mmCIF file of N, CA, C and O in Angstrom:
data_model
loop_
_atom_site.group_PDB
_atom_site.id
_atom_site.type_symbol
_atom_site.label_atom_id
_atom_site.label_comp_id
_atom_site.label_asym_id
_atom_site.label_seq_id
_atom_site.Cartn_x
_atom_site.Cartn_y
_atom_site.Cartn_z
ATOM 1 N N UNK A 1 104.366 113.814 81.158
ATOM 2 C CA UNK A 1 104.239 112.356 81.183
ATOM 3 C C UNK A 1 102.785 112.005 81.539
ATOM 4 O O UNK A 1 102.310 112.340 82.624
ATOM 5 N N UNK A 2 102.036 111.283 80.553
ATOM 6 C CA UNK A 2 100.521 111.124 81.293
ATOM 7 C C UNK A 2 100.851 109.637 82.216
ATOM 8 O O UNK A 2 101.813 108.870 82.171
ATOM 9 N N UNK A 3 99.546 109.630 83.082
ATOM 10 C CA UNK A 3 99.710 108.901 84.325
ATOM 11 C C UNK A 3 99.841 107.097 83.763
ATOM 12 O O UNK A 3 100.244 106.229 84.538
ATOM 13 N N UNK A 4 99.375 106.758 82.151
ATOM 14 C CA UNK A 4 99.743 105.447 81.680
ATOM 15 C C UNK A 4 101.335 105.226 81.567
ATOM 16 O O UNK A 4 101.886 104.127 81.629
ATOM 17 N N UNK A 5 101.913 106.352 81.408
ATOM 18 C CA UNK A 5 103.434 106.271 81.026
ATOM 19 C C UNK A 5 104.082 106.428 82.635
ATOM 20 O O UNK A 5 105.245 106.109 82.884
ATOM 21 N N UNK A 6 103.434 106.799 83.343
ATOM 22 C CA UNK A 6 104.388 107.064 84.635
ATOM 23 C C UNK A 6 104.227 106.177 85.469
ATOM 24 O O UNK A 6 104.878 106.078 86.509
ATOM 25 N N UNK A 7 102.838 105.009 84.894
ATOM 26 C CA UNK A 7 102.237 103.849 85.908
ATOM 27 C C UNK A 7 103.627 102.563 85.189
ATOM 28 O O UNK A 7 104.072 101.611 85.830
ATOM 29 N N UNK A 8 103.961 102.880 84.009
ATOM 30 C CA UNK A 8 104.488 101.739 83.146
ATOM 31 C C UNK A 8 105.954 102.180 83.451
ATOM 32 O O UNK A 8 106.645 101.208 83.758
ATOM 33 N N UNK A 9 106.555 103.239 83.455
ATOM 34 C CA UNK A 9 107.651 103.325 84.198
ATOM 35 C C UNK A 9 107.894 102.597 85.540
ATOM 36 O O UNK A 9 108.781 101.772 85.760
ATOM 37 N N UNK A 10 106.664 103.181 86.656
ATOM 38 C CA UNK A 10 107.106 102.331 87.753
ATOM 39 C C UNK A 10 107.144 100.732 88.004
ATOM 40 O O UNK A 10 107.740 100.035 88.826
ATOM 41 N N UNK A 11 106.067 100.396 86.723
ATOM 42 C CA UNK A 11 105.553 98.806 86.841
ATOM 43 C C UNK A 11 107.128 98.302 86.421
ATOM 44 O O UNK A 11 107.648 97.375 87.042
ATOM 45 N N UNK A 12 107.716 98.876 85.505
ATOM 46 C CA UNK A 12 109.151 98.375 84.505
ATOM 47 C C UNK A 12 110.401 98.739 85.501
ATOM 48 O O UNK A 12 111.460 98.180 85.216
ATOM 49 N N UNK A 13 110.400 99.548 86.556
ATOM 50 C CA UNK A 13 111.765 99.998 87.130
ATOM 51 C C UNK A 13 111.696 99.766 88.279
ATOM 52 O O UNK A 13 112.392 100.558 88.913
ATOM 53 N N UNK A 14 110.830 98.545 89.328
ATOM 54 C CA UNK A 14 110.726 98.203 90.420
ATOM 55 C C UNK A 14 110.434 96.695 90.188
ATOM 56 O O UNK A 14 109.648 96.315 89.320
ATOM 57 N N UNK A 15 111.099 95.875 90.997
ATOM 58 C CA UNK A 15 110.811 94.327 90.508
ATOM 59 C C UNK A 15 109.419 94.070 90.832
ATOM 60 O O UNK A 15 108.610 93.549 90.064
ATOM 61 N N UNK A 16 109.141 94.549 92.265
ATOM 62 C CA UNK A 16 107.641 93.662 92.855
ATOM 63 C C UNK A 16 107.087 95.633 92.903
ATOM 64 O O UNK A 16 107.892 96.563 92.961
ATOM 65 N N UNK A 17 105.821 95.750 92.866
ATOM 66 C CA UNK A 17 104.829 97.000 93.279
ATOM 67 C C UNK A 17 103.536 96.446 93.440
ATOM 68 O O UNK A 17 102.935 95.492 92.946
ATOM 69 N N UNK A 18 103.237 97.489 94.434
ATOM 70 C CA UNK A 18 101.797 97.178 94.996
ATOM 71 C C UNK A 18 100.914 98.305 95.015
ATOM 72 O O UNK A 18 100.818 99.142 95.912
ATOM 73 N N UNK A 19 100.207 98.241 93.815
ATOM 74 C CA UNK A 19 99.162 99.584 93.777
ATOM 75 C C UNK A 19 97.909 99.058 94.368
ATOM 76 O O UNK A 19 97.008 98.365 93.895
ATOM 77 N N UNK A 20 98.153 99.709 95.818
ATOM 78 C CA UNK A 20 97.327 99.910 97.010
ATOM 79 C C UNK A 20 96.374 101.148 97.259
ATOM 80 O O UNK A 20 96.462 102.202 96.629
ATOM 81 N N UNK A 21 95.292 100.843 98.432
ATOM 82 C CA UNK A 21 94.851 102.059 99.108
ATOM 83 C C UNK A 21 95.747 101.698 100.677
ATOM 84 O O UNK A 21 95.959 100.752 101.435
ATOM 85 N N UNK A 22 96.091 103.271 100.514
ATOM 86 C CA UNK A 22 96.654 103.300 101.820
ATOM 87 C C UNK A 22 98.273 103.234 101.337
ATOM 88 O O UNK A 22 98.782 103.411 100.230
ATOM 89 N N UNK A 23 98.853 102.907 102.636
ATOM 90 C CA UNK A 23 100.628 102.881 102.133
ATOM 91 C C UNK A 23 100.983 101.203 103.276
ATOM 92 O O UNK A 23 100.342 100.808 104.249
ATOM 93 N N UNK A 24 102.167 100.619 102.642
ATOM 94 C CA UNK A 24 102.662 99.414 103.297
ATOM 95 C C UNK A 24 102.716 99.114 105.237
ATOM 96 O O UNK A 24 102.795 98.144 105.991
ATOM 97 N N UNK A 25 102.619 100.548 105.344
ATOM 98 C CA UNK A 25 102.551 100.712 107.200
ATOM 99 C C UNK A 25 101.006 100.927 107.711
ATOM 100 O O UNK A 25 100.491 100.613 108.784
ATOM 101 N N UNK A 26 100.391 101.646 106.429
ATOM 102 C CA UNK A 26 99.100 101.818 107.157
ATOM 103 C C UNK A 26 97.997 101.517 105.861
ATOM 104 O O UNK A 26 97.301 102.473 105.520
ATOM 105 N N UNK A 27 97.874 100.565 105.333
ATOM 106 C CA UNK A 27 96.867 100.020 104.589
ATOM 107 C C UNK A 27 95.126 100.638 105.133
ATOM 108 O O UNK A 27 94.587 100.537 106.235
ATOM 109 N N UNK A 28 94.508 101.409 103.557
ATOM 110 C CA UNK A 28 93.443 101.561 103.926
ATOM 111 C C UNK A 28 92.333 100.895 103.506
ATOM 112 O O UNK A 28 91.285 101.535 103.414
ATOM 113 N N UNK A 29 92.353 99.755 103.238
ATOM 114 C CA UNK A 29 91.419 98.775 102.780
ATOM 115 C C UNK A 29 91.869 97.390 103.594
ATOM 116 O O UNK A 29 93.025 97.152 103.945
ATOM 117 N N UNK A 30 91.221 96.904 103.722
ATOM 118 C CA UNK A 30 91.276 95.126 104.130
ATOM 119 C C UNK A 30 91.952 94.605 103.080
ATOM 120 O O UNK A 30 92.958 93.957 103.370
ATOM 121 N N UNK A 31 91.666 94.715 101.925
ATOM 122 C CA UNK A 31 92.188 93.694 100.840
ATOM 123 C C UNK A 31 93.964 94.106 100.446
ATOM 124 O O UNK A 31 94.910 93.323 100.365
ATOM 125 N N UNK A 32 93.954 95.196 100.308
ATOM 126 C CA UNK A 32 95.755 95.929 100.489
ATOM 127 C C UNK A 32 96.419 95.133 101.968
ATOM 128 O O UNK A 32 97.442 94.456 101.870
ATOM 129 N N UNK A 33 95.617 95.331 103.478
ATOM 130 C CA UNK A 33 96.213 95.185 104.331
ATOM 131 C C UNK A 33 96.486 93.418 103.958
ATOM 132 O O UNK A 33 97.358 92.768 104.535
ATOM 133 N N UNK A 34 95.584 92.849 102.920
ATOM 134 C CA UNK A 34 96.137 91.315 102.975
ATOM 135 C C UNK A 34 97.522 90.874 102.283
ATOM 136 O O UNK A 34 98.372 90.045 102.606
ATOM 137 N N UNK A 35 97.428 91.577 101.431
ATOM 138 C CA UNK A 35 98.466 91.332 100.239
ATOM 139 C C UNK A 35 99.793 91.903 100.724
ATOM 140 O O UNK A 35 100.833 91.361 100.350
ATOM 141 N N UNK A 36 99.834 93.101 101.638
ATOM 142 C CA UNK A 36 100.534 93.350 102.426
ATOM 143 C C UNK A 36 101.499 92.486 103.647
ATOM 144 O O UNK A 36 102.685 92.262 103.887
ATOM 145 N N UNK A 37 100.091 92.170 104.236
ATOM 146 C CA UNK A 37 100.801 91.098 105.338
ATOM 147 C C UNK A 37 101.303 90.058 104.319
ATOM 148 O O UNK A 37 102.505 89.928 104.551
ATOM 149 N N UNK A 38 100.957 89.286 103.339
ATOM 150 C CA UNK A 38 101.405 88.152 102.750
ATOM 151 C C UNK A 38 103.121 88.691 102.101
ATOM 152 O O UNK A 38 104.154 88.047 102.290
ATOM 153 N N UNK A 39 103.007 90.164 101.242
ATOM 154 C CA UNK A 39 104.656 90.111 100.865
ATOM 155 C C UNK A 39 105.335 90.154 102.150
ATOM 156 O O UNK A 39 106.317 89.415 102.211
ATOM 157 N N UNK A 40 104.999 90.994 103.445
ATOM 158 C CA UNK A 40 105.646 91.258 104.350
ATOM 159 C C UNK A 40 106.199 89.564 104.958
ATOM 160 O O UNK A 40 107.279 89.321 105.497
ATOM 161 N N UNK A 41 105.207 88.693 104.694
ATOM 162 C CA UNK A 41 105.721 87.257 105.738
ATOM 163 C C UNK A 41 106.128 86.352 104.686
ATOM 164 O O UNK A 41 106.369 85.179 104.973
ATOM 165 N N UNK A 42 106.229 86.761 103.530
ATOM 166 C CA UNK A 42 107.158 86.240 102.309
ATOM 167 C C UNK A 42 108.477 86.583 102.423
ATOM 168 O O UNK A 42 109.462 85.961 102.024
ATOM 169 N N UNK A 43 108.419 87.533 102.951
ATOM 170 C CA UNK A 43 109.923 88.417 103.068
ATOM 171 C C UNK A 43 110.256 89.309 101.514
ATOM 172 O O UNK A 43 111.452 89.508 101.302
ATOM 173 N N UNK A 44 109.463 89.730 100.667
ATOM 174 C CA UNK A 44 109.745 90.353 99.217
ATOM 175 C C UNK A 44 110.323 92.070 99.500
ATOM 176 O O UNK A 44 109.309 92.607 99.945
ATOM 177 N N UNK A 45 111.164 92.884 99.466
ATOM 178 C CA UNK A 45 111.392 93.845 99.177
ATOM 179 C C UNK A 45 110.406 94.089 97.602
ATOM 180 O O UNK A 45 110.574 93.600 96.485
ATOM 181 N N UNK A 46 109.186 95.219 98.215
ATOM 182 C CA UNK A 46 108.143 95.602 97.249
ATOM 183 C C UNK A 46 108.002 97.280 97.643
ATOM 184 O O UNK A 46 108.124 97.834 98.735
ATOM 185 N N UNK A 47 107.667 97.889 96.171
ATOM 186 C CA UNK A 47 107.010 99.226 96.731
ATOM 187 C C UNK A 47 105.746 99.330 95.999
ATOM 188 O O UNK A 47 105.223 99.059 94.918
ATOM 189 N N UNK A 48 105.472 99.985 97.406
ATOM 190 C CA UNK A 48 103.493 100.136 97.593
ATOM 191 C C UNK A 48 103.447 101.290 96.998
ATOM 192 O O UNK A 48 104.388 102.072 97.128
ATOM 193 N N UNK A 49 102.275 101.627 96.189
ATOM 194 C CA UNK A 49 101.919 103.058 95.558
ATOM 195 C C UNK A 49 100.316 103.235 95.485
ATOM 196 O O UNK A 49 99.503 102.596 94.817
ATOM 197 N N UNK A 50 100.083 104.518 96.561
ATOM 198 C CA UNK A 50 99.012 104.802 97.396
ATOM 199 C C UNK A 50 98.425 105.329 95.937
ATOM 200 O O UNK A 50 98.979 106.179 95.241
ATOM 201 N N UNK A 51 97.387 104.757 95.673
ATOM 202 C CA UNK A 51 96.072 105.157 95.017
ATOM 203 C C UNK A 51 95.363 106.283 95.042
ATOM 204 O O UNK A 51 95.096 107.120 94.179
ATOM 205 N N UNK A 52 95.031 106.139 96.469
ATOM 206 C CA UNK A 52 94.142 107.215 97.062
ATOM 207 C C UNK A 52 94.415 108.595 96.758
ATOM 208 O O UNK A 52 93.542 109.455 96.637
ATOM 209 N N UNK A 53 95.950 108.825 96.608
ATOM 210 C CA UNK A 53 96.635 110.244 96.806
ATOM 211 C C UNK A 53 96.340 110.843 95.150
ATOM 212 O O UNK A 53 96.628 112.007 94.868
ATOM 213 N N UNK A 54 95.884 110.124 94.372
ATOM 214 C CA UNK A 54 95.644 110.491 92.936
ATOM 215 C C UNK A 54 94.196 109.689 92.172
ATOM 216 O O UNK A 54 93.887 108.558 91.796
ATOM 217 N N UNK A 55 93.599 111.023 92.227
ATOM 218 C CA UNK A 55 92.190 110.225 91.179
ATOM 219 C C UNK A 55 92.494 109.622 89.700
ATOM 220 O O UNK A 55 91.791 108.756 89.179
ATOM 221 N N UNK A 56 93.627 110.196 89.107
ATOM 222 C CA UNK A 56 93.860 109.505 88.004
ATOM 223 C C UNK A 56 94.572 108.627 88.144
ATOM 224 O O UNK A 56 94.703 107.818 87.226
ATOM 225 N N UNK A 57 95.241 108.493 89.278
ATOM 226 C CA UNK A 57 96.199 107.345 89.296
ATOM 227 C C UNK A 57 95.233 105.860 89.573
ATOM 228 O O UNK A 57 95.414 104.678 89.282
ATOM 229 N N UNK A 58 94.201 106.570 90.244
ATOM 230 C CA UNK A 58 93.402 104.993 90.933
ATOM 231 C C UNK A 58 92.628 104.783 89.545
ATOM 232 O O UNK A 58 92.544 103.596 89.230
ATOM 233 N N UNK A 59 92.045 105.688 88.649
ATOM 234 C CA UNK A 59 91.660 105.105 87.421
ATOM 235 C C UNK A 59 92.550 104.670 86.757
ATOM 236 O O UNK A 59 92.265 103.584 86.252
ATOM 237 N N UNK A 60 93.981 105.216 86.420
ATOM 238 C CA UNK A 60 94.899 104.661 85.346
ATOM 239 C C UNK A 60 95.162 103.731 85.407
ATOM 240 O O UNK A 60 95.075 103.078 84.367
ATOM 241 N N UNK A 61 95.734 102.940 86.845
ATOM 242 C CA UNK A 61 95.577 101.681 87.199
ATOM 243 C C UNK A 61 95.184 100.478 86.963
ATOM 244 O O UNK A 61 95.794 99.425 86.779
ATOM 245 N N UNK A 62 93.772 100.840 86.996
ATOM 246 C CA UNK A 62 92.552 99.922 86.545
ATOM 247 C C UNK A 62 92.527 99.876 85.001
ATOM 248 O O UNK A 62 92.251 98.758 84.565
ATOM 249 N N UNK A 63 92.826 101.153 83.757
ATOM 250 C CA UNK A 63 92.709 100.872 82.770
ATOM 251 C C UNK A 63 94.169 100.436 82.331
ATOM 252 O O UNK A 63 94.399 100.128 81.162
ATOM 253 N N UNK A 64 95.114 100.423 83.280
ATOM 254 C CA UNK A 64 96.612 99.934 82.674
ATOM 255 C C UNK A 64 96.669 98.282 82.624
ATOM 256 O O UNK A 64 97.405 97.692 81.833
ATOM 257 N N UNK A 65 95.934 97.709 83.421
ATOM 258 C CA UNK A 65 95.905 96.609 83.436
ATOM 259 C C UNK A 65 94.541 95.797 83.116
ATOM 260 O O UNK A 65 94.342 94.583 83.151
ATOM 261 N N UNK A 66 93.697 96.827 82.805
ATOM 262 C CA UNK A 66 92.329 95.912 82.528
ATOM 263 C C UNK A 66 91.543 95.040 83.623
ATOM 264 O O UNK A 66 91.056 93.909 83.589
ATOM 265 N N UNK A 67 91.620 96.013 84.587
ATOM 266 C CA UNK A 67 91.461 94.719 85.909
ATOM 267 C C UNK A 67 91.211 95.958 86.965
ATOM 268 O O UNK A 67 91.947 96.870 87.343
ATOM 269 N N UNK A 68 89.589 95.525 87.337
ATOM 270 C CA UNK A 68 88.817 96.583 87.851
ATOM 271 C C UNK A 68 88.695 96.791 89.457
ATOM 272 O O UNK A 68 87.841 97.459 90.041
ATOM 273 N N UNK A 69 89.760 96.053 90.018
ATOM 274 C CA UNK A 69 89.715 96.259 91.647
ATOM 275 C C UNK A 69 91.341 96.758 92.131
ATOM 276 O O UNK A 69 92.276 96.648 91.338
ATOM 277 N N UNK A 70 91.503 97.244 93.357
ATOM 278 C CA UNK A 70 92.399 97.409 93.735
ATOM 279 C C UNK A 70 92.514 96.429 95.000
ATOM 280 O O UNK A 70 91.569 95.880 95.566
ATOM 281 N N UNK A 71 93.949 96.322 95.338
ATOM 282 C CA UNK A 71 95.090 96.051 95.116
ATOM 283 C C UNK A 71 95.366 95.422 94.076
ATOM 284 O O UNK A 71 94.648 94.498 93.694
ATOM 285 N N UNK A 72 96.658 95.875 93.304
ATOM 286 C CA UNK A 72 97.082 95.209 91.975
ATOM 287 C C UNK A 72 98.726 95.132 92.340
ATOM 288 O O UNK A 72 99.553 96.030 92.501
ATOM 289 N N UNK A 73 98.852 93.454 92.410
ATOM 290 C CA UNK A 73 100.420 93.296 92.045
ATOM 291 C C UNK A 73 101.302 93.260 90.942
ATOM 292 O O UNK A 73 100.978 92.451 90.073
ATOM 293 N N UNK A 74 102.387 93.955 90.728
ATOM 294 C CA UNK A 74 102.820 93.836 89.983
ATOM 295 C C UNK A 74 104.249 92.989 89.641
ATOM 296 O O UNK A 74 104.960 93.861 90.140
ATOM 297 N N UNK A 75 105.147 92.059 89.221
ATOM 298 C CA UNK A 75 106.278 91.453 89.674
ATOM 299 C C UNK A 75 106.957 91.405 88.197
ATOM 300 O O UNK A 75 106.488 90.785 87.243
ATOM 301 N N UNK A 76 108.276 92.258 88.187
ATOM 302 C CA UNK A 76 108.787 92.328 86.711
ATOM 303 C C UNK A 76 108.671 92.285 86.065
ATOM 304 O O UNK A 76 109.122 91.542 85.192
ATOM 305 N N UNK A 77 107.405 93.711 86.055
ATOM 306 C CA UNK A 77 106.531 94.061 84.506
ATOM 307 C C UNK A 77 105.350 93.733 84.197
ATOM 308 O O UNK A 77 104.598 94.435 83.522
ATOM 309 N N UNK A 78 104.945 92.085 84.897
ATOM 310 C CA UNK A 78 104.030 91.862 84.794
ATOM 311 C C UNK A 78 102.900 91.577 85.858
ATOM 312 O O UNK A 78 103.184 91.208 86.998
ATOM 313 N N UNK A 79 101.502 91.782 85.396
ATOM 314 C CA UNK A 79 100.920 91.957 86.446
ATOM 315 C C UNK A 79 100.440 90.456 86.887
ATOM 316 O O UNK A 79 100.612 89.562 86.058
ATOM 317 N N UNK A 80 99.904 90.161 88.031
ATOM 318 C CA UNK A 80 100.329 88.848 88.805
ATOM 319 C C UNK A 80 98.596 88.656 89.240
ATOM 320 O O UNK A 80 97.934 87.637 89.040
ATOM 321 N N UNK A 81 97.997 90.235 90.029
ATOM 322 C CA UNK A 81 96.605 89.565 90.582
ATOM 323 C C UNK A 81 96.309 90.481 91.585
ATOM 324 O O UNK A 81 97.157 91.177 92.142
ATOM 325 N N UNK A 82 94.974 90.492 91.853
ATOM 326 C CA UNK A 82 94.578 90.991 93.021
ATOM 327 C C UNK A 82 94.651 90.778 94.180
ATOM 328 O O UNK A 82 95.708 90.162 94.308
ATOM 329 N N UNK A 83 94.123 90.912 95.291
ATOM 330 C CA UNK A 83 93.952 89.804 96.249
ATOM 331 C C UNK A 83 93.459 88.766 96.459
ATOM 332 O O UNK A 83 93.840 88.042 97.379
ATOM 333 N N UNK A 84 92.725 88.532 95.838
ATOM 334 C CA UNK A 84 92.303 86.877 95.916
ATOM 335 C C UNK A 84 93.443 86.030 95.441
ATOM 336 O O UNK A 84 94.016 85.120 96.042
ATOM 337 N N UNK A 85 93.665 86.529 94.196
ATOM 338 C CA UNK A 85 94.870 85.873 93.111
ATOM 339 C C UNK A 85 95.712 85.775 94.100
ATOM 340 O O UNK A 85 96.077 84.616 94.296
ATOM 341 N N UNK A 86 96.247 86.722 94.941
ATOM 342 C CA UNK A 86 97.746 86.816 95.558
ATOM 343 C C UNK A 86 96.980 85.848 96.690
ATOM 344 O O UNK A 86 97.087 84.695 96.273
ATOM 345 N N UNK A 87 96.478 85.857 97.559
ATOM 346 C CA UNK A 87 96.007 85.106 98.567
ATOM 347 C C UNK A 87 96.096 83.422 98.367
ATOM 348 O O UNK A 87 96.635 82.567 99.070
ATOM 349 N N UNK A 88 95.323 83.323 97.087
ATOM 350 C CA UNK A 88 95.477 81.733 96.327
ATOM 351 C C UNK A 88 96.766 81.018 96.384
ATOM 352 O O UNK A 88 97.017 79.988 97.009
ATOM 353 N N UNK A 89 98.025 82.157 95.172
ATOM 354 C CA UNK A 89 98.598 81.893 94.855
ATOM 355 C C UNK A 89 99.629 81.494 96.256
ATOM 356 O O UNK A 89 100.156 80.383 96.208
ATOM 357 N N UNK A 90 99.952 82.466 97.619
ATOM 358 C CA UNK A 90 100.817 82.445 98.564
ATOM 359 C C UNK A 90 99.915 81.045 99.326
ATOM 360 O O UNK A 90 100.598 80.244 99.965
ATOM 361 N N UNK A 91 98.910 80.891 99.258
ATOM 362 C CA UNK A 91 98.434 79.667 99.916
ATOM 363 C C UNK A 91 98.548 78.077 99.258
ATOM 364 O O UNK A 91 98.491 77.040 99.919
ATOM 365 N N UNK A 92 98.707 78.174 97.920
ATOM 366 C CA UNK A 92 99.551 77.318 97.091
ATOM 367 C C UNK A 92 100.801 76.959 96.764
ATOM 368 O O UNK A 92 101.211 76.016 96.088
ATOM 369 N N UNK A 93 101.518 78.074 97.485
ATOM 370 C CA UNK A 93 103.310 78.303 97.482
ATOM 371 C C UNK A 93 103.571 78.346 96.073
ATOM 372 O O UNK A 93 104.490 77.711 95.556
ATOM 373 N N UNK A 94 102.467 79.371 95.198
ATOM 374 C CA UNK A 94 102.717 79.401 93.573
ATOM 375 C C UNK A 94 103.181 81.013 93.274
ATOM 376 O O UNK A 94 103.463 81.505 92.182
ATOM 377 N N UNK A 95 103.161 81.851 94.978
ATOM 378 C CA UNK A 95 103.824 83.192 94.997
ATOM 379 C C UNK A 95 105.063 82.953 94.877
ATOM 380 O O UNK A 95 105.672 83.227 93.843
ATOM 381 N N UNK A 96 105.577 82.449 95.837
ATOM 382 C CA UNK A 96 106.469 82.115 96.246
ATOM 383 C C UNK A 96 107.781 81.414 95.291
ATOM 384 O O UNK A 96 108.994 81.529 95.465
ATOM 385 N N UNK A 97 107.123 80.755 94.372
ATOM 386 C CA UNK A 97 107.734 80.035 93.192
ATOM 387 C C UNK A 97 107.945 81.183 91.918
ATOM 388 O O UNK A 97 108.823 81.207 91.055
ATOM 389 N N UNK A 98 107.076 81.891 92.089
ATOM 390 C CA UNK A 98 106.666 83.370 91.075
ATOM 391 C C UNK A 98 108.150 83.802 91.121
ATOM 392 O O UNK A 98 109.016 83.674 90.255
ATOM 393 N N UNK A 99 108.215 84.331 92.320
ATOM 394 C CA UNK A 99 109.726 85.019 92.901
ATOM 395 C C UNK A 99 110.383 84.418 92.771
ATOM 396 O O UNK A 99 110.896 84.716 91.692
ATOM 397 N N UNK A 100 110.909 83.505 93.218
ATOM 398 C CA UNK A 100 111.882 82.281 92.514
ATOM 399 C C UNK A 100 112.125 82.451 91.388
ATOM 400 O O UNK A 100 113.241 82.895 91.115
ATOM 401 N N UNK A 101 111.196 82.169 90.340
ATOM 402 C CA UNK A 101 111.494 82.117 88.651
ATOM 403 C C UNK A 101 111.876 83.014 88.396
ATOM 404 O O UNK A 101 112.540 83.021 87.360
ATOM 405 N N UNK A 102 111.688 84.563 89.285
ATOM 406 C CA UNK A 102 111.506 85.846 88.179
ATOM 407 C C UNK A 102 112.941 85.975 88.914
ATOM 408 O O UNK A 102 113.697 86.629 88.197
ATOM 409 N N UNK A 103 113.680 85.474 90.360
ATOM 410 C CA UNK A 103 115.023 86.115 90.100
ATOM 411 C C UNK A 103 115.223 86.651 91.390
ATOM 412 O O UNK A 103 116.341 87.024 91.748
ATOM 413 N N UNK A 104 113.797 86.746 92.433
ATOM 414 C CA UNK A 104 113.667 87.937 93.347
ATOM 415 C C UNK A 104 113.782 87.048 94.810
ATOM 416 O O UNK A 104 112.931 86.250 95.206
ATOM 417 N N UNK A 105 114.670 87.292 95.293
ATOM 418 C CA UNK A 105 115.260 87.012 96.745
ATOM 419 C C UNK A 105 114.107 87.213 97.475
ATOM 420 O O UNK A 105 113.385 88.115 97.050
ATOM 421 N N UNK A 106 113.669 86.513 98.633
ATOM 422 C CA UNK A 106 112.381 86.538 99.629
ATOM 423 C C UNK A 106 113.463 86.214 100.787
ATOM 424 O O UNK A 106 114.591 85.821 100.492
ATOM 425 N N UNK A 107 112.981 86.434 102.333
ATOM 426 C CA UNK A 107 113.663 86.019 102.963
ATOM 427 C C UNK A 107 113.726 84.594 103.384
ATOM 428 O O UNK A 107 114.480 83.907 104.074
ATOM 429 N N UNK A 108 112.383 84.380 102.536
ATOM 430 C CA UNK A 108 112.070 82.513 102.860
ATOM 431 C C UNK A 108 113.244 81.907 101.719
ATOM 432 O O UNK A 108 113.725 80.801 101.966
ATOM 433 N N UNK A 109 113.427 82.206 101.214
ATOM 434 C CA UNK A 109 114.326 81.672 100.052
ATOM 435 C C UNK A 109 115.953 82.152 100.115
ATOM 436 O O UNK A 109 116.772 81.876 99.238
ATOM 437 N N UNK A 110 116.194 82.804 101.146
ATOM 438 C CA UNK A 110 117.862 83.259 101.842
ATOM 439 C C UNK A 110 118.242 82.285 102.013
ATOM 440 O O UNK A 110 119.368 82.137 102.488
#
């Protein structure tokens, strides 16, 4: 399986993912630890997928989506934004509405 087909599997068979540095408990960048704290106080059941642990994975990433920084969200298939994007969007309550439309339970929305 090359690493475009195994990035598009996980993007397609997990509702929300977060291709991060670092992992959801111990973020190794500032910009992961943001996007982090924001699904965490959204309440989103998401899985994080550490970058770092694969050189092709942190390039495949970037060429799977055309979008040259990390953290990259992903939310049922499609990709959503970096951190700024995600930062904007949860400070606009236009994350939050994201999840809503796409179907995905938050604990703000229980």
């Amino acid at each position: 399986m090359s690493i475009q087909d195994w990035i598009k599997n996980e993007v397609d068979t997990n509702d929300v993912v977060l291709f991060m540095k670092g992992t959801p408990n111990f973020p190794q960048c500032g910009f992961s630890g943001q996007v982090v704290q924001i699904l965490d106080y959204v309440g989103v059941p998401y899985k994080g997928i550490n970058v770092l642990e694969d050189d092709a994975l942190r390039q495949g990433i970037k060429d799977f989506s055309n979008w040259p920084t990390i953290p990259q969200l992903y939310v049922k298939g499609e990709f959503v934004g970096g951190c700024d994007i995600i930062r904007e969007m949860f400070q606009n309550q236009e994350l939050q509405t994201t999840f809503s439309e796409k179907g995905i339970q938050t604990e703000q929305s229980a």
